[in-house]
PDB file of C-alpha atoms in Angstrom:
ATOM      1  CA  MET A  23      58.797  -4.090  26.100  1.00 44.00           C
ATOM      2  CA  ARG A  24      55.636  -1.987  24.990  1.00 49.00           C
ATOM      3  CA  MET A  25      55.894   1.517  24.188  1.00 47.00           C
ATOM      4  CA  LYS A  26      53.067   3.852  24.920  1.00 52.00           C
ATOM      5  CA  LYS A  27      51.482   6.070  22.581  1.00 49.00           C
ATOM      6  CA  ARG A  28      52.879   9.325  23.555  1.00 50.00           C
ATOM      7  CA  ASP A  29      56.213   7.833  24.076  1.00 50.00           C
ATOM      8  CA  VAL A  30      55.928   6.813  20.431  1.00 42.00           C
ATOM      9  CA  LEU A  31      54.918  10.253  19.564  1.00 46.00           C
ATOM     10  CA  LYS A  32      58.020  11.549  21.610  1.00 46.00           C
ATOM     11  CA  SER A  33      60.349   9.395  19.797  1.00 46.00           C
ATOM     12  CA  SER A  34      59.149  10.225  16.368  1.00 42.00           C
ATOM     13  CA  LEU A  35      59.312  13.989  17.203  1.00 40.00           C
ATOM     14  CA  ALA A  36      63.060  13.612  18.522  1.00 43.00           C
ATOM     15  CA  ALA A  37      63.830  11.931  15.270  1.00 41.00           C
ATOM     16  CA  LEU A  38      62.663  14.339  13.391  1.00 39.00           C
ATOM     17  CA  ALA A  39      64.406  17.050  15.184  1.00 43.00           C
ATOM     18  CA  LEU A  40      67.670  15.361  15.176  1.00 41.00           C
ATOM     19  CA  GLY A  41      67.248  14.097  11.325  1.00 43.00           C
ATOM     20  CA  GLY A  42      66.716  17.794  10.429  1.00 44.00           C
ATOM     21  CA  PRO A  43      64.683  19.878   8.521  1.00 46.00           C
ATOM     22  CA  VAL A  44      65.812  18.280   4.997  1.00 45.00           C
ATOM     23  CA  THR A  45      65.117  15.174   6.079  1.00 42.00           C
ATOM     24  CA  ALA A  46      61.367  16.180   6.804  1.00 43.00           C
ATOM     25  CA  LEU A  47      61.096  17.544   3.240  1.00 44.00           C
ATOM     26  CA  ARG A  48      62.357  14.462   1.391  1.00 46.00           C
ATOM     27  CA  GLY A  49      59.608  12.895  -0.738  1.00 47.00           C
ATOM     28  CA  GLN A  50      57.466  15.936  -0.482  1.00 45.00           C
ATOM     29  CA  HIS A  51      55.757  17.373  -3.360  1.00 48.00           C
ATOM     30  CA  TYR A  52      57.301  20.848  -4.426  1.00 44.00           C
ATOM     31  CA  PRO A  53      54.827  23.344  -6.595  1.00 47.00           C
ATOM     32  CA  GLU A  54      55.974  24.312  -9.807  1.00 49.00           C
ATOM     33  CA  SER A  55      55.982  27.965  -9.157  1.00 49.00           C
ATOM     34  CA  PRO A  56      55.670  29.569  -5.555  1.00 49.00           C
ATOM     35  CA  SER A  57      52.152  31.054  -4.849  1.00 51.00           C
ATOM     36  CA  GLU A  58      51.251  34.128  -2.807  1.00 52.00           C
ATOM     37  CA  SER A  59      50.456  31.819   0.224  1.00 58.00           C
ATOM     38  CA  HIS A  60      54.038  30.926   1.005  1.00 62.00           C
ATOM     39  CA  ARG A  61      55.667  32.753   3.564  1.00 70.00           C
ATOM     40  CA  ASN A  62      58.895  33.958   3.771  1.00 74.00           C
ATOM     41  CA  LEU A  63      61.541  31.865   5.873  1.00 80.00           C
ATOM     42  CA  LEU A  64      64.432  33.967   8.069  1.00 78.00           C
ATOM     43  CA  LEU A  65      66.967  31.546   9.637  1.00 80.00           C
ATOM     44  CA  ILE A  66      69.517  33.408  12.042  1.00 77.00           C
ATOM     45  CA  THR A  67      72.072  31.328  13.473  1.00 76.00           C
ATOM     46  CA  ALA A  68      75.173  32.752  15.606  1.00 72.00           C
ATOM     47  CA  ASP A  69      78.310  31.287  16.428  1.00 70.00           C
ATOM     48  CA  ASP A  70      79.766  31.054  20.039  1.00 68.00           C
ATOM     49  CA  ILE A  71      76.897  32.213  21.418  1.00 72.00           C
ATOM     50  CA  ASP A  72      74.172  30.285  24.388  1.00 71.00           C
ATOM     51  CA  TRP A  73      70.654  30.703  25.783  1.00 68.00           C
ATOM     52  CA  SER A  74      71.954  33.129  28.465  1.00 75.00           C
ATOM     53  CA  CYS A  75      73.327  35.769  25.937  1.00 76.00           C
ATOM     54  CA  LEU A  76      69.608  36.250  24.594  1.00 81.00           C
ATOM     55  CA  GLY A  77      66.766  37.880  26.378  1.00 81.00           C
ATOM     56  CA  PHE A  78      64.247  35.951  24.692  1.00 80.00           C
ATOM     57  CA  MET A  79      66.025  32.586  25.768  1.00 79.00           C
ATOM     58  CA  THR A  80      65.670  33.893  29.413  1.00 79.00           C
ATOM     59  CA  GLY A  81      68.971  35.641  29.177  1.00 76.00           C
ATOM     60  CA  GLN A  82      70.134  38.898  30.105  1.00 78.00           C
ATOM     61  CA  GLU A  83      67.400  41.768  29.037  1.00 81.00           C
ATOM     62  CA  GLY A  84      68.379  44.524  26.765  1.00 80.00           C
ATOM     63  CA  ILE A  85      71.449  43.025  25.272  1.00 79.00           C
ATOM     64  CA  THR A  86      69.666  41.741  22.316  1.00 80.00           C
ATOM     65  CA  PRO A  87      66.211  44.029  21.845  1.00 85.00           C
ATOM     66  CA  ASN A  88      65.968  43.666  18.469  1.00 81.00           C
ATOM     67  CA  LEU A  89      66.250  39.942  18.341  1.00 82.00           C
ATOM     68  CA  ASP A  90      63.760  39.844  21.265  1.00 86.00           C
ATOM     69  CA  ARG A  91      61.347  41.927  19.435  1.00 87.00           C
ATOM     70  CA  LEU A  92      61.345  39.651  16.454  1.00 85.00           C
ATOM     71  CA  ALA A  93      61.532  36.252  18.460  1.00 84.00           C
ATOM     72  CA  ALA A  94      58.206  37.473  20.201  1.00 87.00           C
ATOM     73  CA  ARG A  95      56.540  37.412  16.677  1.00 85.00           C
ATOM     74  CA  SER A  96      58.347  34.318  15.305  1.00 83.00           C
ATOM     75  CA  HIS A  97      58.895  30.498  15.836  1.00 79.00           C
ATOM     76  CA  ARG A  98      61.508  29.532  18.023  1.00 75.00           C
ATOM     77  CA  PHE A  99      63.368  26.112  18.423  1.00 74.00           C
ATOM     78  CA  ARG A 100      63.612  25.761  22.210  1.00 73.00           C
ATOM     79  CA  GLN A 101      64.943  22.064  22.197  1.00 77.00           C
ATOM     80  CA  MET A 102      67.884  22.247  19.684  1.00 73.00           C
ATOM     81  CA  ARG A 103      70.845  20.350  19.973  1.00 76.00           C
ATOM     82  CA  THR A 104      74.129  20.583  18.108  1.00 78.00           C
ATOM     83  CA  SER A 105      75.508  18.081  16.007  1.00 83.00           C
ATOM     84  CA  SER A 106      78.994  19.154  16.369  1.00 85.00           C
ATOM     85  CA  PRO A 107      81.159  21.099  18.743  1.00 84.00           C
ATOM     86  CA  ILE A 108      82.198  23.429  15.805  1.00 85.00           C
ATOM     87  CA  CYS A 109      80.418  25.610  13.657  1.00 84.00           C
ATOM     88  CA  MET A 110      80.827  24.658   9.785  1.00 89.00           C
ATOM     89  CA  PRO A 111      79.952  20.888  10.882  1.00 91.00           C
ATOM     90  CA  SER A 112      77.032  22.033  12.630  1.00 89.00           C
ATOM     91  CA  ARG A 113      75.710  24.290  10.217  1.00 89.00           C
ATOM     92  CA  GLN A 114      76.180  21.879   7.393  1.00 92.00           C
ATOM     93  CA  ALA A 115      74.149  19.281   9.649  1.00 92.00           C
ATOM     94  CA  PHE A 116      71.116  21.859  10.251  1.00 89.00           C
ATOM     95  CA  MET A 117      71.167  22.833   6.618  1.00 92.00           C
ATOM     96  CA  SER A 118      71.206  19.373   5.244  1.00 94.00           C
ATOM     97  CA  GLY A 119      69.235  17.394   8.076  1.00 92.00           C
ATOM     98  CA  LEU A 120      72.434  14.956   8.113  1.00 94.00           C
ATOM     99  CA  ARG A 121      74.716  14.330  10.411  1.00 93.00           C
ATOM    100  CA  PRO A 122      78.399  15.335   9.456  1.00 93.00           C
ATOM    101  CA  HIS A 123      79.762  11.561   9.174  1.00 92.00           C
ATOM    102  CA  ARG A 124      76.594  11.190   7.035  1.00 94.00           C
ATOM    103  CA  ASN A 125      76.703  14.452   4.941  1.00 94.00           C
ATOM    104  CA  GLY A 126      80.542  14.454   4.712  1.00 93.00           C
ATOM    105  CA  GLY A 127      81.304  17.664   6.290  1.00 89.00           C
ATOM    106  CA  ASN A 128      83.367  16.254   8.995  1.00 87.00           C
ATOM    107  CA  GLY A 129      85.635  19.433  10.474  1.00 85.00           C
ATOM    108  CA  PHE A 130      86.302  22.216   8.450  1.00 89.00           C
ATOM    109  CA  PHE A 131      85.437  20.410   4.716  1.00 91.00           C
ATOM    110  CA  ALA A 132      82.834  20.581   2.448  1.00 94.00           C
ATOM    111  CA  MET A 133      80.086  18.232   2.558  1.00 95.00           C
ATOM    112  CA  ASN A 134      79.666  15.641  -0.003  1.00 97.00           C
ATOM    113  CA  GLU A 135      79.137  16.978  -3.712  1.00 96.00           C
ATOM    114  CA  GLY A 136      75.134  17.196  -4.617  1.00 93.00           C
ATOM    115  CA  THR A 137      74.125  16.818  -0.941  1.00 96.00           C
ATOM    116  CA  PRO A 138      70.470  18.218  -0.411  1.00 97.00           C
ATOM    117  CA  THR A 139      70.005  21.485   1.834  1.00 96.00           C
ATOM    118  CA  ILE A 140      67.265  23.713   2.815  1.00 93.00           C
ATOM    119  CA  ALA A 141      68.691  26.380   0.467  1.00 93.00           C
ATOM    120  CA  SER A 142      68.817  23.526  -2.379  1.00 95.00           C
ATOM    121  CA  ARG A 143      65.464  22.300  -1.906  1.00 94.00           C
ATOM    122  CA  LEU A 144      63.598  25.578  -1.691  1.00 91.00           C
ATOM    123  CA  SER A 145      65.564  27.180  -4.604  1.00 90.00           C
ATOM    124  CA  ASP A 146      64.586  24.211  -6.764  1.00 92.00           C
ATOM    125  CA  ALA A 147      60.962  25.077  -5.509  1.00 88.00           C
ATOM    126  CA  GLY A 148      61.512  28.427  -7.229  1.00 82.00           C
ATOM    127  CA  TRP A 149      62.369  30.324  -3.924  1.00 83.00           C
ATOM    128  CA  PHE A 150      64.639  33.306  -3.601  1.00 78.00           C
ATOM    129  CA  VAL A 151      67.448  32.015  -1.501  1.00 84.00           C
ATOM    130  CA  GLY A 152      70.119  34.409   0.272  1.00 81.00           C
ATOM    131  CA  ALA A 153      72.989  34.473   2.773  1.00 82.00           C
ATOM    132  CA  THR A 154      75.248  36.940   4.486  1.00 76.00           C
ATOM    133  CA  HIS A 155      78.291  35.907   6.228  1.00 74.00           C
ATOM    134  CA  LYS A 156      80.297  32.569   6.536  1.00 78.00           C
ATOM    135  CA  ILE A 157      79.378  31.904   2.974  1.00 79.00           C
ATOM    136  CA  SER A 158      83.003  30.029   2.570  1.00 81.00           C
ATOM    137  CA  HIS A 159      81.510  27.846   5.295  1.00 83.00           C
ATOM    138  CA  MET A 160      78.625  26.729   3.149  1.00 87.00           C
ATOM    139  CA  LEU A 161      80.264  24.243   0.757  1.00 90.00           C
ATOM    140  CA  PRO A 162      79.996  22.489  -1.839  1.00 94.00           C
ATOM    141  CA  ALA A 163      78.035  25.554  -3.746  1.00 92.00           C
ATOM    142  CA  SER A 164      76.238  23.103  -5.492  1.00 94.00           C
ATOM    143  CA  SER A 165      74.490  22.819  -2.222  1.00 95.00           C
ATOM    144  CA  PHE A 166      74.083  26.372  -1.575  1.00 93.00           C
ATOM    145  CA  PRO A 167      72.661  27.727  -4.426  1.00 92.00           C
ATOM    146  CA  TRP A 168      72.580  31.327  -3.279  1.00 86.00           C
ATOM    147  CA  ASN A 169      70.698  34.009  -5.692  1.00 81.00           C
ATOM    148  CA  PHE A 170      72.174  36.591  -3.150  1.00 77.00           C
ATOM    149  CA  LYS A 171      75.206  36.532  -1.103  1.00 76.00           C
ATOM    150  CA  ALA A 172      77.420  38.852   0.888  1.00 70.00           C
ATOM    151  CA  GLU A 173      80.361  37.292   2.516  1.00 69.00           C
ATOM    152  CA  GLY A 174      81.450  38.689   5.874  1.00 63.00           C
ATOM    153  CA  LYS A 175      84.958  37.248   7.744  1.00 60.00           C
ATOM    154  CA  ASP A 176      85.781  36.370  11.161  1.00 59.00           C
ATOM    155  CA  ARG A 177      84.686  38.363  14.298  1.00 59.00           C
ATOM    156  CA  HIS A 178      86.788  41.602  13.785  1.00 52.00           C
ATOM    157  CA  PRO A 179      87.827  42.081  17.183  1.00 48.00           C
ATOM    158  CA  GLU A 180      90.016  44.965  16.566  1.00 52.00           C
ATOM    159  CA  LEU A 181      86.562  46.765  15.409  1.00 46.00           C
ATOM    160  CA  HIS A 182      84.602  46.309  18.532  1.00 43.00           C
ATOM    161  CA  GLY A 183      83.545  49.437  19.761  1.00 43.00           C
ATOM    162  CA  ALA A 184      84.243  51.319  16.424  1.00 46.00           C
ATOM    163  CA  GLY A 185      82.587  48.548  14.427  1.00 46.00           C
ATOM    164  CA  LEU A 186      80.315  51.311  12.322  1.00 45.00           C
ATOM    165  CA  ASP A 187      81.809  50.618   9.021  1.00 59.00           C
ATOM    166  CA  LEU A 188      81.156  46.710   9.103  1.00 56.00           C
ATOM    167  CA  ILE A 189      77.715  47.360  10.363  1.00 50.00           C
ATOM    168  CA  ILE A 190      76.970  49.771   7.343  1.00 57.00           C
ATOM    169  CA  ARG A 191      78.350  47.583   4.928  1.00 68.00           C
ATOM    170  CA  GLU A 192      76.516  44.714   6.082  1.00 64.00           C
ATOM    171  CA  ALA A 193      73.048  47.018   6.752  1.00 60.00           C
ATOM    172  CA  ARG A 194      73.629  47.799   3.114  1.00 70.00           C
ATOM    173  CA  ALA A 195      74.049  43.862   1.800  1.00 76.00           C
ATOM    174  CA  ILE A 196      70.790  43.749   3.629  1.00 72.00           C
ATOM    175  CA  GLN A 197      69.098  46.758   1.976  1.00 70.00           C
ATOM    176  CA  THR A 198      70.234  45.278  -1.578  1.00 78.00           C
ATOM    177  CA  LEU A 199      68.556  41.952  -0.549  1.00 76.00           C
ATOM    178  CA  VAL A 200      65.283  43.769   0.486  1.00 73.00           C
ATOM    179  CA  ARG A 201      65.188  45.653  -2.799  1.00 74.00           C
ATOM    180  CA  GLN A 202      65.903  42.384  -4.649  1.00 75.00           C
ATOM    181  CA  LEU A 203      62.827  40.707  -2.848  1.00 72.00           C
ATOM    182  CA  GLN A 204      60.621  43.545  -3.353  1.00 71.00           C
ATOM    183  CA  TYR A 205      61.212  42.884  -7.238  1.00 65.00           C
ATOM    184  CA  GLN A 206      60.532  39.152  -6.918  1.00 64.00           C
ATOM    185  CA  ARG A 207      57.358  39.293  -4.956  1.00 62.00           C
ATOM    186  CA  SER A 208      56.224  36.214  -6.751  1.00 66.00           C
ATOM    187  CA  ALA A 209      58.704  34.113  -5.200  1.00 67.00           C
ATOM    188  CA  PRO A 210      58.870  33.762  -1.410  1.00 70.00           C
ATOM    189  CA  ALA A 211      62.271  33.609   0.275  1.00 68.00           C
ATOM    190  CA  LEU A 212      64.755  31.794   2.329  1.00 66.00           C
ATOM    191  CA  LEU A 213      67.485  34.159   4.448  1.00 62.00           C
TER     192      LEU A 213
END
């Protein structure tokens, strides 16, 4: 059976998307030190949410106004699929570019030691890498060499409606991260 050029292109793009971001980075030359031309990278992942919850994904408007504004001037992945029905292996697959059975992170287990991730590749290239929340789900530590981390825990259902303390703590952690970035302007960042 002969494939058309556009079918080959579609298949290649699908394989790249399924292979993940780190697979695309393999074999690439990374500069010894970051330059001013590098842009910062902000990855936002969320548990237990689907497209209908977000205004910018044709969901109900007004629920996520800040994310909607950010998305209006950002790149959005519109055709993403999850590699696992649970959060930890799905997040690990996204960060490593490897499906859970290949990175060792089946279920709520750490990936295989030495598994490269977006965070480890960018850190090796001189980027400042930071994360908030779910730090304990990003294992092994060698694959996630955070320069800054602020752990969050669970969903805090008892704080719904009265979650101001949690929001203030997380906002302070983000302010600290922003301050650190301002002092390290020569290094691009992944957050």
